[in-house]
mmCIF file of C-alpha atoms and ligand atoms in Angstrom:
data_model
loop_
_atom_site.group_PDB
_atom_site.id
_atom_site.type_symbol
_atom_site.label_atom_id
_atom_site.label_comp_id
_atom_site.label_asym_id
_atom_site.label_seq_id
_atom_site.Cartn_x
_atom_site.Cartn_y
_atom_site.Cartn_z
ATOM 1 C CA GLU Q 1 24.771 15.432 48.899
ATOM 2 C CA VAL Q 2 24.348 14.618 52.583
ATOM 3 C CA LYS Q 3 20.956 12.954 52.436
ATOM 4 C CA LYS Q 4 20.154 9.594 50.936
ATOM 5 C CA GLN Q 5 16.727 8.591 49.802
ATOM 6 C CA GLY Q 6 15.335 5.646 51.819
ATOM 7 C CA LYS Q 7 13.088 2.913 50.405
ATOM 8 C CA ASN Q 8 9.872 4.647 51.372
ATOM 9 C CA GLY Q 9 11.071 8.150 50.763
ATOM 10 C CA HIS Q 10 12.512 8.792 54.260
ATOM 11 C CA GLN Q 11 15.903 10.477 54.541
ATOM 12 C CA PHE Q 12 18.555 8.821 56.674
ATOM 13 C CA TYR Q 13 22.165 9.495 57.600
ATOM 14 C CA THR Q 14 25.171 7.177 57.544
ATOM 15 C CA PRO Q 15 28.633 7.710 59.118
ATOM 16 C CA GLU Q 16 30.189 8.397 55.702
ATOM 17 C CA LEU Q 17 27.556 10.974 54.959
ATOM 18 C CA GLU Q 18 28.235 12.594 58.318
ATOM 19 C CA ASP Q 19 31.953 12.853 57.434
ATOM 20 C CA GLN Q 20 30.968 14.360 54.127
ATOM 21 C CA LEU Q 21 28.791 16.900 55.932
ATOM 22 C CA ILE Q 22 31.666 17.921 58.229
ATOM 23 C CA THR Q 23 33.996 18.236 55.252
ATOM 24 C CA ASN Q 24 31.479 20.396 53.431
ATOM 25 C CA ILE Q 25 31.060 22.702 56.443
ATOM 26 C CA GLU Q 26 34.849 23.070 56.692
ATOM 27 C CA LEU Q 27 35.091 23.769 52.975
ATOM 28 C CA GLU Q 28 32.295 26.311 53.182
ATOM 29 C CA THR Q 29 34.104 28.216 55.942
ATOM 30 C CA ASP Q 30 37.379 28.139 53.993
ATOM 31 C CA LEU Q 31 35.701 29.063 50.702
ATOM 32 C CA ARG Q 32 34.444 32.319 52.206
ATOM 33 C CA LYS Q 33 38.074 33.446 52.536
ATOM 34 C CA ALA Q 34 39.379 31.872 49.337
ATOM 35 C CA ILE Q 35 38.896 34.866 47.043
ATOM 36 C CA GLU Q 36 40.491 37.477 49.282
ATOM 37 C CA ARG Q 37 43.365 35.066 50.000
ATOM 38 C CA ASN Q 38 43.956 34.622 46.279
ATOM 39 C CA GLU Q 39 43.467 30.869 46.434
ATOM 40 C CA LEU Q 40 41.260 30.537 43.360
ATOM 41 C CA VAL Q 41 43.071 29.808 40.106
ATOM 42 C CA VAL Q 42 41.816 29.655 36.551
ATOM 43 C CA TYR Q 43 43.100 26.842 34.329
ATOM 44 C CA TYR Q 44 42.543 26.895 30.576
ATOM 45 C CA GLN Q 45 41.838 23.883 28.393
ATOM 46 C CA PRO Q 46 42.707 24.458 24.741
ATOM 47 C CA GLN Q 47 40.194 23.572 22.032
ATOM 48 C CA PHE Q 48 41.402 22.503 18.590
ATOM 49 C CA HIS Q 49 40.341 22.308 14.987
ATOM 50 C CA ALA Q 50 40.756 18.662 13.998
ATOM 51 C CA GLU Q 51 41.768 19.328 10.379
ATOM 52 C CA ASN Q 52 44.652 21.718 10.916
ATOM 53 C CA ASN Q 53 45.340 21.159 14.649
ATOM 54 C CA ARG Q 54 45.034 24.868 15.310
ATOM 55 C CA MET Q 55 44.015 26.105 18.744
ATOM 56 C CA ILE Q 56 40.602 27.732 18.263
ATOM 57 C CA GLY Q 57 39.753 28.664 21.836
ATOM 58 C CA VAL Q 58 40.278 27.906 25.508
ATOM 59 C CA GLU Q 59 37.785 27.013 28.234
ATOM 60 C CA ALA Q 60 38.335 28.642 31.615
ATOM 61 C CA LEU Q 61 38.008 26.085 34.426
ATOM 62 C CA VAL Q 62 38.304 27.254 38.010
ATOM 63 C CA ARG Q 63 40.377 25.416 40.641
ATOM 64 C CA TRP Q 64 40.896 26.095 44.316
ATOM 65 C CA ASN Q 65 44.416 25.930 45.631
ATOM 66 C CA HIS Q 66 43.375 25.037 49.187
ATOM 67 C CA PRO Q 67 46.014 25.772 51.880
ATOM 68 C CA THR Q 68 45.995 22.218 53.320
ATOM 69 C CA LYS Q 69 44.019 20.059 50.879
ATOM 70 C CA GLY Q 70 45.893 21.054 47.720
ATOM 71 C CA MET Q 71 44.351 21.763 44.326
ATOM 72 C CA LEU Q 72 40.595 21.085 44.481
ATOM 73 C CA SER Q 73 38.424 20.520 41.420
ATOM 74 C CA PRO Q 74 35.313 22.628 40.786
ATOM 75 C CA GLY Q 75 33.088 19.579 41.297
ATOM 76 C CA LEU Q 76 34.031 19.756 44.998
ATOM 77 C CA PHE Q 77 33.330 23.410 45.677
ATOM 78 C CA ILE Q 78 31.086 24.882 42.956
ATOM 79 C CA PRO Q 79 28.045 23.035 44.423
ATOM 80 C CA ILE Q 80 28.864 24.522 47.857
ATOM 81 C CA ALA Q 81 29.248 27.951 46.276
ATOM 82 C CA GLU Q 82 25.851 27.519 44.599
ATOM 83 C CA GLU Q 83 24.123 26.429 47.822
ATOM 84 C CA THR Q 84 25.534 29.322 49.847
ATOM 85 C CA GLY Q 85 25.238 32.120 47.299
ATOM 86 C CA MET Q 86 29.034 32.494 47.057
ATOM 87 C CA ILE Q 87 28.719 31.553 43.379
ATOM 88 C CA PHE Q 88 28.000 35.185 42.471
ATOM 89 C CA GLU Q 89 31.289 36.415 43.861
ATOM 90 C CA ILE Q 90 33.263 33.423 42.557
ATOM 91 C CA GLY Q 91 31.587 33.523 39.154
ATOM 92 C CA THR Q 92 32.283 37.229 38.744
ATOM 93 C CA TRP Q 93 35.893 36.708 39.773
ATOM 94 C CA VAL Q 94 36.373 33.903 37.210
ATOM 95 C CA LEU Q 95 34.793 35.978 34.436
ATOM 96 C CA ARG Q 96 36.967 39.004 35.168
ATOM 97 C CA GLU Q 97 40.126 36.910 35.510
ATOM 98 C CA ALA Q 98 39.473 35.002 32.247
ATOM 99 C CA CYS Q 99 38.777 38.231 30.311
ATOM 100 C CA ARG Q 100 41.814 39.974 31.820
ATOM 101 C CA GLN Q 101 44.073 37.033 30.963
ATOM 102 C CA MET Q 102 42.773 36.661 27.400
ATOM 103 C CA LYS Q 103 43.217 40.388 26.738
ATOM 104 C CA LEU Q 104 46.785 40.176 28.058
ATOM 105 C CA TRP Q 105 47.558 37.207 25.786
ATOM 106 C CA HIS Q 106 46.133 39.065 22.792
ATOM 107 C CA GLU Q 107 48.326 42.053 23.629
ATOM 108 C CA HIS Q 108 51.402 39.859 23.967
ATOM 109 C CA GLY Q 109 51.037 38.350 20.521
ATOM 110 C CA GLY Q 110 49.068 35.227 21.440
ATOM 111 C CA PRO Q 111 46.463 33.896 18.977
ATOM 112 C CA LEU Q 112 43.262 35.931 18.632
ATOM 113 C CA ILE Q 113 41.027 33.205 20.043
ATOM 114 C CA PRO Q 114 38.061 33.431 22.438
ATOM 115 C CA VAL Q 115 37.811 32.275 26.045
ATOM 116 C CA SER Q 116 34.754 30.290 27.198
ATOM 117 C CA VAL Q 117 33.505 30.749 30.730
ATOM 118 C CA ASN Q 118 31.022 28.454 32.498
ATOM 119 C CA LEU Q 119 27.991 30.088 34.096
ATOM 120 C CA SER Q 120 25.912 28.673 36.937
ATOM 121 C CA SER Q 121 22.145 28.784 36.661
ATOM 122 C CA GLN Q 122 21.940 31.415 39.411
ATOM 123 C CA GLN Q 123 24.323 33.665 37.495
ATOM 124 C CA PHE Q 124 22.379 33.166 34.277
ATOM 125 C CA HIS Q 125 19.206 34.308 36.021
ATOM 126 C CA GLN Q 126 20.860 37.179 37.898
ATOM 127 C CA SER Q 127 19.001 40.379 37.019
ATOM 128 C CA ASN Q 128 22.148 42.465 36.461
ATOM 129 C CA LEU Q 129 24.008 39.766 34.468
ATOM 130 C CA VAL Q 130 24.206 41.715 31.212
ATOM 131 C CA ALA Q 131 25.246 44.940 32.935
ATOM 132 C CA TYR Q 132 28.050 43.349 34.880
ATOM 133 C CA ILE Q 133 29.376 41.392 31.904
ATOM 134 C CA LYS Q 134 29.436 44.648 29.918
ATOM 135 C CA ASN Q 135 31.314 46.184 32.822
ATOM 136 C CA ILE Q 136 33.904 43.416 32.941
ATOM 137 C CA LEU Q 137 34.464 43.682 29.181
ATOM 138 C CA GLU Q 138 34.957 47.437 29.412
ATOM 139 C CA GLU Q 139 37.173 47.161 32.464
ATOM 140 C CA THR Q 140 39.434 44.511 30.913
ATOM 141 C CA GLY Q 141 39.284 45.838 27.345
ATOM 142 C CA LEU Q 142 38.442 42.408 25.899
ATOM 143 C CA GLU Q 143 36.333 42.636 22.753
ATOM 144 C CA PRO Q 144 32.928 40.929 23.287
ATOM 145 C CA LYS Q 145 33.479 38.597 20.321
ATOM 146 C CA TYR Q 146 36.307 36.959 22.278
ATOM 147 C CA LEU Q 147 34.049 35.963 25.163
ATOM 148 C CA GLU Q 148 31.896 32.862 25.022
ATOM 149 C CA LEU Q 149 29.543 31.841 27.839
ATOM 150 C CA GLU Q 150 28.780 28.181 28.510
ATOM 151 C CA ILE Q 151 25.301 27.489 29.791
ATOM 152 C CA THR Q 152 23.403 24.202 30.043
ATOM 153 C CA GLU Q 153 20.001 22.999 28.903
ATOM 154 C CA SER Q 154 18.888 22.567 32.511
ATOM 155 C CA MET Q 155 19.106 26.347 33.011
ATOM 156 C CA MET Q 156 16.523 26.939 30.302
ATOM 157 C CA MET Q 157 13.485 25.481 32.024
ATOM 158 C CA ASP Q 158 11.486 28.613 31.290
ATOM 159 C CA PRO Q 159 12.066 29.109 27.549
ATOM 160 C CA ALA Q 160 10.536 32.595 27.346
ATOM 161 C CA VAL Q 161 12.748 33.915 30.147
ATOM 162 C CA SER Q 162 15.827 32.165 28.729
ATOM 163 C CA ILE Q 163 15.282 33.541 25.240
ATOM 164 C CA SER Q 164 15.078 37.113 26.513
ATOM 165 C CA ILE Q 165 18.282 36.725 28.575
ATOM 166 C CA LEU Q 166 20.043 35.169 25.577
ATOM 167 C CA GLN Q 167 18.892 37.989 23.316
ATOM 168 C CA GLU Q 168 20.314 40.543 25.742
ATOM 169 C CA LEU Q 169 23.642 38.685 25.761
ATOM 170 C CA ASN Q 170 23.593 38.506 21.968
ATOM 171 C CA LYS Q 171 23.118 42.271 21.766
ATOM 172 C CA ILE Q 172 26.433 42.905 23.482
ATOM 173 C CA GLY Q 173 28.141 40.626 20.966
ATOM 174 C CA ILE Q 174 29.280 37.681 23.056
ATOM 175 C CA ARG Q 175 28.877 34.068 21.995
ATOM 176 C CA ILE Q 176 26.801 31.395 23.739
ATOM 177 C CA SER Q 177 27.546 27.705 23.870
ATOM 178 C CA LEU Q 178 25.226 24.955 25.152
ATOM 179 C CA ASP Q 179 27.445 22.820 27.412
ATOM 180 C CA ASP Q 180 26.941 19.120 28.280
ATOM 181 C CA PHE Q 181 24.556 18.928 25.338
ATOM 182 C CA GLY Q 182 22.380 15.824 25.276
ATOM 183 C CA THR Q 183 22.284 15.295 29.042
ATOM 184 C CA GLY Q 184 19.538 17.835 29.814
ATOM 185 C CA TYR Q 185 15.878 17.811 29.083
ATOM 186 C CA SER Q 186 15.501 20.683 26.678
ATOM 187 C CA SER Q 187 12.976 20.091 23.973
ATOM 188 C CA LEU Q 188 14.391 20.182 20.472
ATOM 189 C CA SER Q 189 11.600 22.476 19.338
ATOM 190 C CA TYR Q 190 13.010 25.179 21.623
ATOM 191 C CA LEU Q 191 16.544 24.656 20.441
ATOM 192 C CA LYS Q 192 15.840 26.435 17.153
ATOM 193 C CA LYS Q 193 14.399 29.400 19.074
ATOM 194 C CA PHE Q 194 17.344 29.868 21.419
ATOM 195 C CA PRO Q 195 19.791 32.460 20.054
ATOM 196 C CA ILE Q 196 22.909 30.357 20.704
ATOM 197 C CA HIS Q 197 26.020 29.741 18.604
ATOM 198 C CA LYS Q 198 27.379 26.357 19.563
ATOM 199 C CA LEU Q 199 26.498 22.902 20.868
ATOM 200 C CA LYS Q 200 29.013 21.162 23.064
ATOM 201 C CA ILE Q 201 28.511 17.393 22.884
ATOM 202 C CA ASP Q 202 28.786 15.929 26.377
ATOM 203 C CA ARG Q 203 31.693 13.656 27.229
ATOM 204 C CA SER Q 204 29.326 10.832 28.248
ATOM 205 C CA PHE Q 205 28.507 10.239 24.551
ATOM 206 C CA ILE Q 206 32.182 10.310 23.564
ATOM 207 C CA THR Q 207 33.625 7.831 26.094
ATOM 208 C CA ASP Q 208 32.422 4.682 24.265
ATOM 209 C CA ILE Q 209 31.957 6.206 20.831
ATOM 210 C CA SER Q 210 34.441 3.900 19.119
ATOM 211 C CA ILE Q 211 32.730 0.755 20.465
ATOM 212 C CA SER Q 212 29.091 1.718 20.940
ATOM 213 C CA ASN Q 213 26.872 2.003 17.873
ATOM 214 C CA SER Q 214 24.160 3.803 19.815
ATOM 215 C CA ASP Q 215 26.563 6.475 21.102
ATOM 216 C CA LYS Q 216 27.939 6.825 17.582
ATOM 217 C CA ALA Q 217 24.394 7.293 16.264
ATOM 218 C CA ILE Q 218 23.522 9.877 18.923
ATOM 219 C CA VAL Q 219 26.660 11.888 18.232
ATOM 220 C CA ALA Q 220 26.161 11.723 14.454
ATOM 221 C CA THR Q 221 22.593 12.951 14.948
ATOM 222 C CA ILE Q 222 23.662 15.870 17.156
ATOM 223 C CA ILE Q 223 26.309 16.891 14.611
ATOM 224 C CA SER Q 224 23.948 16.878 11.644
ATOM 225 C CA MET Q 225 21.255 18.642 13.650
ATOM 226 C CA ALA Q 226 23.750 21.352 14.588
ATOM 227 C CA GLN Q 227 24.733 21.733 10.929
ATOM 228 C CA ASN Q 228 21.097 22.014 9.882
ATOM 229 C CA LEU Q 229 20.442 24.637 12.547
ATOM 230 C CA LYS Q 230 23.615 26.502 11.468
ATOM 231 C CA LEU Q 231 25.204 26.023 14.867
ATOM 232 C CA ASP Q 232 28.847 25.274 15.543
ATOM 233 C CA VAL Q 233 29.495 21.978 17.268
ATOM 234 C CA ILE Q 234 32.352 20.879 19.499
ATOM 235 C CA ALA Q 235 32.944 17.513 21.183
ATOM 236 C CA GLU Q 236 34.406 17.379 24.674
ATOM 237 C CA GLY Q 237 36.302 14.651 26.503
ATOM 238 C CA ILE Q 238 38.265 13.173 23.595
ATOM 239 C CA GLU Q 239 40.987 10.974 25.081
ATOM 240 C CA THR Q 240 41.963 8.619 22.247
ATOM 241 C CA LYS Q 241 42.809 8.593 18.548
ATOM 242 C CA ASP Q 242 39.928 6.143 17.951
ATOM 243 C CA GLN Q 243 37.415 8.592 19.403
ATOM 244 C CA LEU Q 244 38.911 11.407 17.337
ATOM 245 C CA ASP Q 245 38.662 9.312 14.151
ATOM 246 C CA VAL Q 246 34.963 8.592 14.670
ATOM 247 C CA LEU Q 247 34.285 12.285 15.238
ATOM 248 C CA THR Q 248 36.195 13.543 12.226
ATOM 249 C CA LYS Q 249 34.522 10.883 10.041
ATOM 250 C CA ASN Q 250 31.218 12.360 11.198
ATOM 251 C CA ASP Q 251 32.330 15.865 10.305
ATOM 252 C CA CYS Q 252 32.861 17.181 13.848
ATOM 253 C CA LYS Q 253 35.747 19.577 13.458
ATOM 254 C CA GLU Q 254 36.086 21.153 16.877
ATOM 255 C CA ILE Q 255 37.619 19.049 19.620
ATOM 256 C CA GLN Q 256 38.426 19.426 23.297
ATOM 257 C CA GLY Q 257 39.925 16.703 25.473
ATOM 258 C CA TYR Q 258 42.929 15.137 27.164
ATOM 259 C CA TYR Q 259 44.011 13.609 23.815
ATOM 260 C CA PHE Q 260 45.100 17.098 22.770
ATOM 261 C CA SER Q 261 45.590 18.790 26.112
ATOM 262 C CA LYS Q 262 44.485 18.768 29.743
ATOM 263 C CA PRO Q 263 43.471 22.058 31.328
ATOM 264 C CA LEU Q 264 46.673 24.081 31.754
ATOM 265 C CA SER Q 265 47.831 26.830 34.076
ATOM 266 C CA ALA Q 266 48.075 30.290 32.510
ATOM 267 C CA GLU Q 267 51.881 29.921 32.412
ATOM 268 C CA GLU Q 268 51.616 26.616 30.548
ATOM 269 C CA VAL Q 269 49.169 28.075 28.026
ATOM 270 C CA GLU Q 270 51.574 30.928 27.410
ATOM 271 C CA LYS Q 271 54.419 28.485 26.739
ATOM 272 C CA SER Q 272 52.218 26.561 24.306
ATOM 273 C CA PHE Q 273 51.699 29.776 22.318
ATOM 274 C CA PHE Q 274 55.418 30.185 21.865
ATOM 275 C CA GLU Q 275 56.568 26.539 21.957
ATOM 276 C CA PRO Q 276 53.629 24.843 20.203
ATOM 277 C CA SER Q 277 55.321 21.426 20.094
ATOM 278 C CA ARG Q 278 54.539 21.129 23.797
ATOM 279 C CA ILE Q 279 50.962 20.317 22.854
ATOM 280 C CA LYS Q 280 50.184 17.027 21.143
ATOM 281 C CA GLY Q 281 49.291 17.294 17.520
ATOM 282 C CA LEU Q 282 50.853 20.686 16.929
HETATM 283 P P1 C2E D 1 32.475 21.317 31.987
HETATM 284 O O1 C2E D 1 32.200 22.733 31.742
HETATM 285 O O2 C2E D 1 31.691 20.333 31.198
HETATM 286 O O3 C2E D 1 34.041 21.152 31.762
HETATM 287 C C1 C2E D 1 34.657 20.017 31.230
HETATM 288 C C2 C2E D 1 35.255 19.141 32.307
HETATM 289 O O4 C2E D 1 35.756 17.948 31.714
HETATM 290 C C3 C2E D 1 36.449 19.778 33.024
HETATM 291 O O5 C2E D 1 36.479 19.280 34.369
HETATM 292 C C4 C2E D 1 37.624 19.205 32.242
HETATM 293 O O6 C2E D 1 38.841 19.183 32.970
HETATM 294 C C5 C2E D 1 37.133 17.807 31.977
HETATM 295 N N1 C2E D 1 37.741 17.206 30.796
HETATM 296 C C6 C2E D 1 38.152 17.829 29.673
HETATM 297 N N2 C2E D 1 38.650 16.946 28.784
HETATM 298 C C7 C2E D 1 38.536 15.732 29.359
HETATM 299 C C8 C2E D 1 38.892 14.404 28.929
HETATM 300 O O7 C2E D 1 39.394 14.180 27.838
HETATM 301 N N3 C2E D 1 38.611 13.405 29.804
HETATM 302 C C9 C2E D 1 38.051 13.608 31.033
HETATM 303 N N4 C2E D 1 37.834 12.563 31.820
HETATM 304 N N5 C2E D 1 37.710 14.859 31.456
HETATM 305 C C10 C2E D 1 37.957 15.895 30.625
HETATM 306 P P2 C2E D 1 36.668 20.258 35.617
HETATM 307 O O8 C2E D 1 37.672 21.303 35.319
HETATM 308 O O9 C2E D 1 36.831 19.389 36.814
HETATM 309 O O10 C2E D 1 35.251 20.982 35.688
HETATM 310 C C11 C2E D 1 34.081 20.272 36.001
HETATM 311 C C12 C2E D 1 32.860 21.141 35.860
HETATM 312 O O11 C2E D 1 32.874 22.206 36.817
HETATM 313 C C13 C2E D 1 32.758 21.844 34.505
HETATM 314 O O12 C2E D 1 32.251 20.953 33.552
HETATM 315 C C14 C2E D 1 31.815 22.970 34.829
HETATM 316 O O13 C2E D 1 30.475 22.524 34.782
HETATM 317 C C15 C2E D 1 32.173 23.289 36.275
HETATM 318 N N6 C2E D 1 33.013 24.498 36.314
HETATM 319 C C16 C2E D 1 34.340 24.641 36.091
HETATM 320 N N7 C2E D 1 34.725 25.927 36.214
HETATM 321 C C17 C2E D 1 33.608 26.640 36.502
HETATM 322 C C18 C2E D 1 33.327 28.032 36.749
HETATM 323 O O14 C2E D 1 34.206 28.914 36.686
HETATM 324 N N8 C2E D 1 32.029 28.378 37.036
HETATM 325 C C19 C2E D 1 31.035 27.433 37.090
HETATM 326 N N9 C2E D 1 29.801 27.835 37.378
HETATM 327 N N10 C2E D 1 31.257 26.132 36.872
HETATM 328 C C20 C2E D 1 32.520 25.731 36.580
HETATM 329 MG MG1 MG D 2 32.031 23.883 30.158
HETATM 330 MG MG1 MG D 3 30.702 20.048 29.552
HETATM 331 MG MG1 MG D 4 29.242 20.986 33.099
#
């Protein structure tokens, strides 16, 4: 964000914001070459079942191995990709790479678990979305039931449009998860109409869950609502045993967070399949 809002609504610039602008322009130039130079990397964060500690899925999270700046997190370059339209190319690349990798793991005797891929709003509203996802699945040979797409409430501002896109995605047999749940503005009355499979409770409700009664109440409410709507529910950002205990007491069985595992390189995931003791809790 290069602009700051002034008191009376005027925009003004500061030296730090100018630096930020220069950095963003440099990153934008570099990002254009990142795909062809093979600098993008997909990491995978395992998701677990709290009762038996089994790995139940992995979330694909893109990183950029920048030639001089090192490994950059998606928060630094996904917004630039979205502003410049590069998100289509990057998003397609991530989807194909995640499906290719998951198919390979399945073939090599890894667990038959799904991969979740994050979608940007622009991708979700892309007119050929369903066709190109079908294409990627055919190309890579991954069965649709092993692909889950993560979308957010903020993408569903027009419920009628969203429902028809979701129905199309449902028809090809992939799963849909509502990421960062609780931070958007979606009305609960629409939630029951959206053909989705899973709610992903945002990390911001988990951070203080063992000390904050209001966060505990919010999370308990989301979990029981999900159960009533027959949706799966997963909590993200679990870092401590205390947080895990509160969640399991409230019947949240699916867990993702540093407490179990950080996002891992493909090589590290592969090792965890064959040397499970490398991951906490296994
Ligand atoms: P997200 O989809 O909500 O992903 C979860 C983020 O939380 C990841 O950050 C993950 O590393 C981090 N995380 C997981 N467990 C913990 C924990 O216990 N503690 C803390 N502090 N953090 C945890 P990451 O990888 O930096 O990704 C940030 C966001 O970037 C993602 O949020 C997602 O919205 C976006 N993103 C990542 N990959 C892609 C992609 O391929 N396409 C698009 N469109 N967006 C992506
Ligand atoms: Mg996500
Ligand atoms: Mg999230
Ligand atoms: Mg997110």
